[in-house]
Amino acid sequence: MWFDHDVVCDNTPGELRLQTYPTSPVVSMLLSRRSWFVCWKTGDPPPGGNNFYYYTQGDVIVDRPGAKGWGYLPGHLLHVDGHPAPGVPKCRWA
């Protein structure tokens, strides 16, 4: 898979999930507080969150090594003015 650009945003570190729902397997951890995101899609909101999720590659792989750390960060962990985050395209497969 390839992406034509990314957007860097401030964020709260957290778990990246394989799919866009709160019980999806955690594939990696995002440790940084400023990260790049290549696209977004909607899903089931986690407790206290919204239904936006942002796709990126995590810093530490914890499961499913074939995914190479790629997963979805819940949108409420991005520090942006609104969703979808400005400049971040919708995932082509969404």
Tab-separated table of N, CA, C and O in Angstrom:
chain	number	residue	atom	x	y	z
A	1	MET	N	0.834	-1.159	0.000
A	1	MET	CA	0.000	0.000	0.000
A	1	MET	C	0.892	1.239	0.000
A	1	MET	O	1.955	1.249	0.605
A	2	TRP	N	0.451	2.289	-0.661
A	2	TRP	CA	1.213	3.536	-0.661
A	2	TRP	C	0.269	4.693	-0.374
A	2	TRP	O	-0.935	4.604	-0.606
A	3	PHE	N	0.835	5.779	0.103
A	3	PHE	CA	0.072	6.978	0.436
A	3	PHE	C	0.783	8.161	-0.197
A	3	PHE	O	2.012	8.207	-0.232
A	4	ASP	N	0.015	9.120	-0.698
A	4	ASP	CA	0.637	10.237	-1.391
A	4	ASP	C	1.009	11.396	-0.480
A	4	ASP	O	1.700	12.309	-0.901
A	5	HIS	N	0.554	11.385	0.761
A	5	HIS	CA	0.991	12.398	1.725
A	5	HIS	C	0.555	11.996	3.129
A	5	HIS	O	-0.187	11.038	3.310
A	6	ASP	N	1.026	12.757	4.089
A	6	ASP	CA	0.605	12.559	5.467
A	6	ASP	C	0.436	13.922	6.125
A	6	ASP	O	0.879	14.934	5.595
A	7	VAL	N	-0.210	13.934	7.265
A	7	VAL	CA	-0.405	15.148	8.036
A	7	VAL	C	0.106	14.869	9.444
A	7	VAL	O	-0.202	13.827	10.026
A	8	VAL	N	0.898	15.794	9.964
A	8	VAL	CA	1.449	15.649	11.308
A	8	VAL	C	0.544	16.402	12.288
A	8	VAL	O	0.190	17.558	12.047
A	9	CYS	N	0.163	15.721	13.362
A	9	CYS	CA	-0.728	16.308	14.374
A	9	CYS	C	-0.209	15.979	15.764
A	9	CYS	O	0.417	14.934	15.969
A	10	ASP	N	-0.524	16.854	16.711
A	10	ASP	CA	-0.289	16.527	18.112
A	10	ASP	C	-1.318	15.484	18.524
A	10	ASP	O	-2.448	15.478	18.018
A	11	ASN	N	-0.917	14.595	19.405
A	11	ASN	CA	-1.806	13.524	19.840
A	11	ASN	C	-1.431	13.040	21.231
A	11	ASN	O	-0.348	13.330	21.734
A	12	THR	N	-2.338	12.317	21.822
A	12	THR	CA	-2.073	11.600	23.060
A	12	THR	C	-1.616	10.204	22.667
A	12	THR	O	-2.234	9.582	21.799
A	13	PRO	N	-0.522	9.690	23.236
A	13	PRO	CA	-0.104	8.327	22.922
A	13	PRO	C	-1.231	7.331	23.220
A	13	PRO	O	-2.055	7.560	24.114
A	14	GLY	N	-1.251	6.234	22.457
A	14	GLY	CA	-2.304	5.254	22.687
A	14	GLY	C	-2.143	4.000	21.866
A	14	GLY	O	-1.132	3.797	21.180
A	15	GLU	N	-3.161	3.170	21.937
A	15	GLU	CA	-3.188	1.885	21.236
A	15	GLU	C	-3.707	2.062	19.813
A	15	GLU	O	-4.694	2.758	19.594
A	16	LEU	N	-3.039	1.403	18.867
A	16	LEU	CA	-3.517	1.355	17.488
A	16	LEU	C	-4.227	0.027	17.300
A	16	LEU	O	-3.690	-1.031	17.634
A	17	ARG	N	-5.417	0.085	16.763
A	17	ARG	CA	-6.242	-1.108	16.589
A	17	ARG	C	-6.265	-1.553	15.134
A	17	ARG	O	-6.116	-0.748	14.220
A	18	LEU	N	-6.465	-2.843	14.947
A	18	LEU	CA	-6.509	-3.431	13.620
A	18	LEU	C	-7.686	-2.892	12.807
A	18	LEU	O	-7.571	-2.656	11.610
A	19	GLN	N	-8.811	-2.668	13.453
A	19	GLN	CA	-10.019	-2.148	12.805
A	19	GLN	C	-10.572	-0.977	13.617
A	19	GLN	O	-10.056	-0.641	14.686
A	20	THR	N	-11.645	-0.373	13.126
A	20	THR	CA	-12.177	0.839	13.740
A	20	THR	C	-13.339	0.559	14.699
A	20	THR	O	-14.444	1.051	14.530
A	21	TYR	N	-13.050	-0.236	15.711
A	21	TYR	CA	-13.997	-0.429	16.801
A	21	TYR	C	-13.203	-0.754	18.064
A	21	TYR	O	-12.085	-1.289	17.989
A	22	PRO	N	-13.730	-0.390	19.229
A	22	PRO	CA	-12.944	-0.448	20.465
A	22	PRO	C	-12.477	-1.824	20.907
A	22	PRO	O	-11.515	-1.923	21.661
A	23	THR	N	-13.128	-2.897	20.454
A	23	THR	CA	-12.704	-4.236	20.868
A	23	THR	C	-11.824	-4.917	19.827
A	23	THR	O	-11.457	-6.079	19.996
A	24	SER	N	-11.461	-4.210	18.784
A	24	SER	CA	-10.566	-4.756	17.768
A	24	SER	C	-9.194	-5.009	18.388
A	24	SER	O	-8.771	-4.285	19.302
A	25	PRO	N	-8.462	-6.011	17.904
A	25	PRO	CA	-7.138	-6.284	18.472
A	25	PRO	C	-6.188	-5.084	18.377
A	25	PRO	O	-6.181	-4.366	17.376
A	26	VAL	N	-5.413	-4.889	19.421
A	26	VAL	CA	-4.378	-3.857	19.434
A	26	VAL	C	-3.171	-4.417	18.684
A	26	VAL	O	-2.676	-5.490	19.012
A	27	VAL	N	-2.714	-3.706	17.653
A	27	VAL	CA	-1.570	-4.179	16.867
A	27	VAL	C	-0.271	-3.488	17.247
A	27	VAL	O	0.809	-4.049	17.079
A	28	SER	N	-0.373	-2.245	17.733
A	28	SER	CA	0.840	-1.524	18.107
A	28	SER	C	0.501	-0.393	19.062
A	28	SER	O	-0.665	-0.082	19.301
A	29	MET	N	1.560	0.209	19.584
A	29	MET	CA	1.417	1.348	20.490
A	29	MET	C	2.048	2.567	19.827
A	29	MET	O	3.143	2.485	19.261
A	30	LEU	N	1.352	3.680	19.924
A	30	LEU	CA	1.883	4.951	19.470
A	30	LEU	C	2.395	5.666	20.709
A	30	LEU	O	1.619	5.995	21.611
A	31	LEU	N	3.699	5.872	20.787
A	31	LEU	CA	4.318	6.440	21.979
A	31	LEU	C	4.544	7.942	21.883
A	31	LEU	O	4.659	8.614	22.901
A	32	SER	N	4.623	8.448	20.668
A	32	SER	CA	4.942	9.864	20.471
A	32	SER	C	3.733	10.753	20.747
A	32	SER	O	2.593	10.309	20.718
A	33	ARG	N	4.011	12.016	20.987
A	33	ARG	CA	2.961	13.012	21.219
A	33	ARG	C	2.743	13.903	19.996
A	33	ARG	O	1.911	14.790	20.011
A	34	ARG	N	3.486	13.629	18.956
A	34	ARG	CA	3.319	14.310	17.668
A	34	ARG	C	3.598	13.255	16.611
A	34	ARG	O	4.704	12.726	16.532
A	35	SER	N	2.590	12.940	15.810
A	35	SER	CA	2.697	11.817	14.892
A	35	SER	C	2.123	12.189	13.534
A	35	SER	O	1.432	13.191	13.384
A	36	TRP	N	2.383	11.323	12.568
A	36	TRP	CA	1.862	11.514	11.213
A	36	TRP	C	0.719	10.540	10.974
A	36	TRP	O	0.719	9.428	11.478
A	37	PHE	N	-0.257	11.008	10.219
A	37	PHE	CA	-1.450	10.216	9.920
A	37	PHE	C	-1.714	10.309	8.425
A	37	PHE	O	-1.571	11.373	7.831
A	38	VAL	N	-2.054	9.178	7.818
A	38	VAL	CA	-2.203	9.150	6.362
A	38	VAL	C	-3.651	9.193	5.898
A	38	VAL	O	-3.924	9.581	4.764
A	39	CYS	N	-4.602	8.782	6.753
A	39	CYS	CA	-6.007	8.836	6.365
A	39	CYS	C	-6.881	8.584	7.580
A	39	CYS	O	-6.391	8.245	8.654
A	40	TRP	N	-8.184	8.744	7.386
A	40	TRP	CA	-9.152	8.510	8.454
A	40	TRP	C	-10.331	7.705	7.919
A	40	TRP	O	-10.575	7.648	6.726
A	41	LYS	N	-11.037	7.077	8.833
A	41	LYS	CA	-12.326	6.464	8.522
A	41	LYS	C	-13.150	6.436	9.793
A	41	LYS	O	-12.629	6.650	10.886
A	42	THR	N	-14.418	6.188	9.657
A	42	THR	CA	-15.287	6.159	10.832
A	42	THR	C	-15.510	4.716	11.279
A	42	THR	O	-15.296	3.768	10.517
A	43	GLY	N	-15.934	4.573	12.518
A	43	GLY	CA	-16.202	3.260	13.089
A	43	GLY	C	-17.032	3.413	14.346
A	43	GLY	O	-17.673	4.446	14.558
A	44	ASP	N	-17.006	2.411	15.179
A	44	ASP	CA	-17.736	2.449	16.445
A	44	ASP	C	-16.935	3.254	17.462
A	44	ASP	O	-15.754	2.965	17.678
A	45	PRO	N	-17.543	4.248	18.098
A	45	PRO	CA	-16.782	5.081	19.032
A	45	PRO	C	-16.375	4.335	20.304
A	45	PRO	O	-17.153	3.553	20.837
A	46	PRO	N	-15.160	4.600	20.766
A	46	PRO	CA	-14.743	4.048	22.062
A	46	PRO	C	-15.408	4.853	23.186
A	46	PRO	O	-15.916	5.945	22.945
A	47	PRO	N	-15.398	4.347	24.407
A	47	PRO	CA	-15.980	5.101	25.516
A	47	PRO	C	-15.357	6.504	25.610
A	47	PRO	O	-14.136	6.651	25.593
A	48	GLY	N	-16.207	7.499	25.637
A	48	GLY	CA	-15.722	8.878	25.754
A	48	GLY	C	-15.156	9.455	24.475
A	48	GLY	O	-14.624	10.558	24.486
A	49	GLY	N	-15.258	8.727	23.372
A	49	GLY	CA	-14.660	9.192	22.125
A	49	GLY	C	-15.686	9.489	21.058
A	49	GLY	O	-16.888	9.499	21.302
A	50	ASN	N	-15.183	9.731	19.859
A	50	ASN	CA	-16.049	9.961	18.710
A	50	ASN	C	-15.898	8.786	17.751
A	50	ASN	O	-15.203	7.821	18.045
A	51	ASN	N	-16.514	8.860	16.582
A	51	ASN	CA	-16.457	7.711	15.668
A	51	ASN	C	-15.376	7.843	14.589
A	51	ASN	O	-15.363	7.079	13.640
A	52	PHE	N	-14.444	8.787	14.756
A	52	PHE	CA	-13.329	8.930	13.810
A	52	PHE	C	-12.119	8.137	14.295
A	52	PHE	O	-11.829	8.094	15.495
A	53	TYR	N	-11.418	7.537	13.335
A	53	TYR	CA	-10.170	6.813	13.597
A	53	TYR	C	-9.168	7.237	12.537
A	53	TYR	O	-9.529	7.432	11.375
A	54	TYR	N	-7.896	7.348	12.928
A	54	TYR	CA	-6.837	7.808	12.033
A	54	TYR	C	-5.770	6.728	11.869
A	54	TYR	O	-5.313	6.150	12.854
A	55	TYR	N	-5.387	6.488	10.634
A	55	TYR	CA	-4.476	5.394	10.280
A	55	TYR	C	-3.032	5.878	10.301
A	55	TYR	O	-2.692	6.905	9.705
A	56	THR	N	-2.185	5.137	10.988
A	56	THR	CA	-0.762	5.456	11.073
A	56	THR	C	0.010	4.187	11.441
A	56	THR	O	-0.573	3.132	11.660
A	57	GLN	N	1.315	4.308	11.532
A	57	GLN	CA	2.162	3.188	11.922
A	57	GLN	C	2.672	3.430	13.332
A	57	GLN	O	3.247	4.490	13.616
A	58	GLY	N	2.452	2.472	14.208
A	58	GLY	CA	2.843	2.605	15.606
A	58	GLY	C	4.339	2.499	15.827
A	58	GLY	O	5.104	2.111	14.947
A	59	ASP	N	4.739	2.837	17.041
A	59	ASP	CA	6.150	2.817	17.428
A	59	ASP	C	6.604	1.451	17.933
A	59	ASP	O	7.769	1.096	17.784
A	60	VAL	N	5.686	0.690	18.530
A	60	VAL	CA	6.019	-0.615	19.096
A	60	VAL	C	4.946	-1.619	18.672
A	60	VAL	O	3.768	-1.439	18.999
A	61	ILE	N	5.346	-2.661	17.966
A	61	ILE	CA	4.412	-3.704	17.547
A	61	ILE	C	4.129	-4.620	18.739
A	61	ILE	O	5.051	-5.069	19.405
A	62	VAL	N	2.835	-4.877	19.000
A	62	VAL	CA	2.475	-5.749	20.117
A	62	VAL	C	1.746	-7.009	19.669
A	62	VAL	O	1.650	-7.973	20.428
A	63	ASP	N	1.217	-7.021	18.449
A	63	ASP	CA	0.482	-8.176	17.952
A	63	ASP	C	0.402	-8.078	16.432
A	63	ASP	O	0.609	-7.009	15.860
A	64	ARG	N	0.116	-9.182	15.783
A	64	ARG	CA	-0.046	-9.228	14.332
A	64	ARG	C	1.129	-8.581	13.595
A	64	ARG	O	0.975	-7.565	12.931
A	65	PRO	N	2.319	-9.166	13.701
A	65	PRO	CA	3.498	-8.563	13.071
A	65	PRO	C	3.350	-8.367	11.567
A	65	PRO	O	4.014	-7.499	10.992
A	66	GLY	N	2.476	-9.118	10.929
A	66	GLY	CA	2.251	-8.945	9.495
A	66	GLY	C	1.672	-7.583	9.153
A	66	GLY	O	1.837	-7.090	8.037
A	67	ALA	N	1.010	-6.937	10.113
A	67	ALA	CA	0.455	-5.598	9.896
A	67	ALA	C	1.532	-4.522	10.002
A	67	ALA	O	1.289	-3.362	9.697
A	68	LYS	N	2.732	-4.904	10.452
A	68	LYS	CA	3.888	-4.006	10.561
A	68	LYS	C	3.603	-2.751	11.380
A	68	LYS	O	4.139	-1.682	11.118
A	69	GLY	N	2.732	-2.888	12.378
A	69	GLY	CA	2.440	-1.773	13.273
A	69	GLY	C	1.380	-0.814	12.782
A	69	GLY	O	1.016	0.125	13.487
A	70	TRP	N	0.861	-1.031	11.572
A	70	TRP	CA	-0.166	-0.141	11.035
A	70	TRP	C	-1.498	-0.403	11.716
A	70	TRP	O	-1.917	-1.549	11.883
A	71	GLY	N	-2.168	0.679	12.109
A	71	GLY	CA	-3.466	0.548	12.731
A	71	GLY	C	-4.138	1.892	12.898
A	71	GLY	O	-3.657	2.919	12.419
A	72	TYR	N	-5.256	1.871	13.596
A	72	TYR	CA	-6.108	3.043	13.753
A	72	TYR	C	-6.054	3.586	15.179
A	72	TYR	O	-6.262	2.840	16.136
A	73	LEU	N	-5.801	4.885	15.287
A	73	LEU	CA	-5.827	5.580	16.569
A	73	LEU	C	-7.193	6.253	16.702
A	73	LEU	O	-7.630	6.938	15.769
A	74	PRO	N	-7.884	6.070	17.828
A	74	PRO	CA	-9.170	6.744	18.000
A	74	PRO	C	-9.026	8.263	17.875
A	74	PRO	O	-8.079	8.863	18.383
A	75	GLY	N	-9.991	8.869	17.206
A	75	GLY	CA	-9.928	10.292	16.903
A	75	GLY	C	-9.867	11.206	18.107
A	75	GLY	O	-9.283	12.291	18.029
A	76	HIS	N	-10.451	10.788	19.232
A	76	HIS	CA	-10.419	11.674	20.395
A	76	HIS	C	-9.005	11.846	20.960
A	76	HIS	O	-8.783	12.719	21.799
A	77	LEU	N	-8.055	11.047	20.472
A	77	LEU	CA	-6.665	11.185	20.923
A	77	LEU	C	-5.859	12.156	20.064
A	77	LEU	O	-4.709	12.453	20.397
A	78	LEU	N	-6.437	12.662	18.972
A	78	LEU	CA	-5.783	13.697	18.169
A	78	LEU	C	-6.171	15.058	18.725
A	78	LEU	O	-7.324	15.276	19.093
A	79	HIS	N	-5.211	15.970	18.784
A	79	HIS	CA	-5.457	17.316	19.283
A	79	HIS	C	-5.694	18.224	18.071
A	79	HIS	O	-4.787	18.911	17.614
A	80	VAL	N	-6.909	18.173	17.559
A	80	VAL	CA	-7.289	18.953	16.375
A	80	VAL	C	-8.572	19.715	16.682
A	80	VAL	O	-9.284	19.389	17.636
A	81	ASP	N	-8.859	20.717	15.854
A	81	ASP	CA	-10.036	21.554	16.081
A	81	ASP	C	-11.345	20.879	15.701
A	81	ASP	O	-12.403	21.288	16.142
A	82	GLY	N	-11.301	19.876	14.840
A	82	GLY	CA	-12.515	19.198	14.423
A	82	GLY	C	-12.181	17.951	13.635
A	82	GLY	O	-11.027	17.729	13.265
A	83	HIS	N	-13.193	17.151	13.382
A	83	HIS	CA	-13.012	15.899	12.642
A	83	HIS	C	-13.890	15.907	11.400
A	83	HIS	O	-15.029	16.368	11.466
A	84	PRO	N	-13.383	15.431	10.294
A	84	PRO	CA	-12.027	14.894	10.149
A	84	PRO	C	-10.983	15.992	10.280
A	84	PRO	O	-11.257	17.160	10.001
A	85	ALA	N	-9.789	15.606	10.716
A	85	ALA	CA	-8.702	16.569	10.897
A	85	ALA	C	-8.375	17.223	9.554
A	85	ALA	O	-8.318	16.538	8.529
A	86	PRO	N	-8.187	18.539	9.544
A	86	PRO	CA	-7.880	19.256	8.308
A	86	PRO	C	-6.678	18.657	7.579
A	86	PRO	O	-5.641	18.402	8.179
A	87	GLY	N	-6.854	18.414	6.290
A	87	GLY	CA	-5.769	17.931	5.453
A	87	GLY	C	-5.611	16.423	5.418
A	87	GLY	O	-4.908	15.895	4.553
A	88	VAL	N	-6.227	15.698	6.333
A	88	VAL	CA	-6.112	14.239	6.350
A	88	VAL	C	-7.212	13.669	5.447
A	88	VAL	O	-8.396	13.905	5.699
A	89	PRO	N	-6.847	12.933	4.400
A	89	PRO	CA	-7.871	12.393	3.488
A	89	PRO	C	-8.591	11.189	4.095
A	89	PRO	O	-8.093	10.533	5.001
A	90	LYS	N	-9.768	10.924	3.557
A	90	LYS	CA	-10.502	9.713	3.933
A	90	LYS	C	-9.753	8.512	3.356
A	90	LYS	O	-9.226	8.576	2.241
A	91	CYS	N	-9.669	7.423	4.116
A	91	CYS	CA	-9.009	6.211	3.627
A	91	CYS	C	-9.708	5.710	2.370
A	91	CYS	O	-10.942	5.664	2.331
A	92	ARG	N	-8.942	5.324	1.388
A	92	ARG	CA	-9.509	4.870	0.110
A	92	ARG	C	-10.374	3.625	0.278
A	92	ARG	O	-11.272	3.381	-0.503
A	93	TRP	N	-10.100	2.819	1.275
A	93	TRP	CA	-10.840	1.571	1.478
A	93	TRP	C	-12.026	1.762	2.423
A	93	TRP	O	-12.723	0.815	2.738
A	94	ALA	N	-12.259	2.974	2.880
A	94	ALA	CA	-13.355	3.231	3.834
A	94	ALA	C	-14.698	3.221	3.148
A	94	ALA	O	-14.847	3.549	2.005
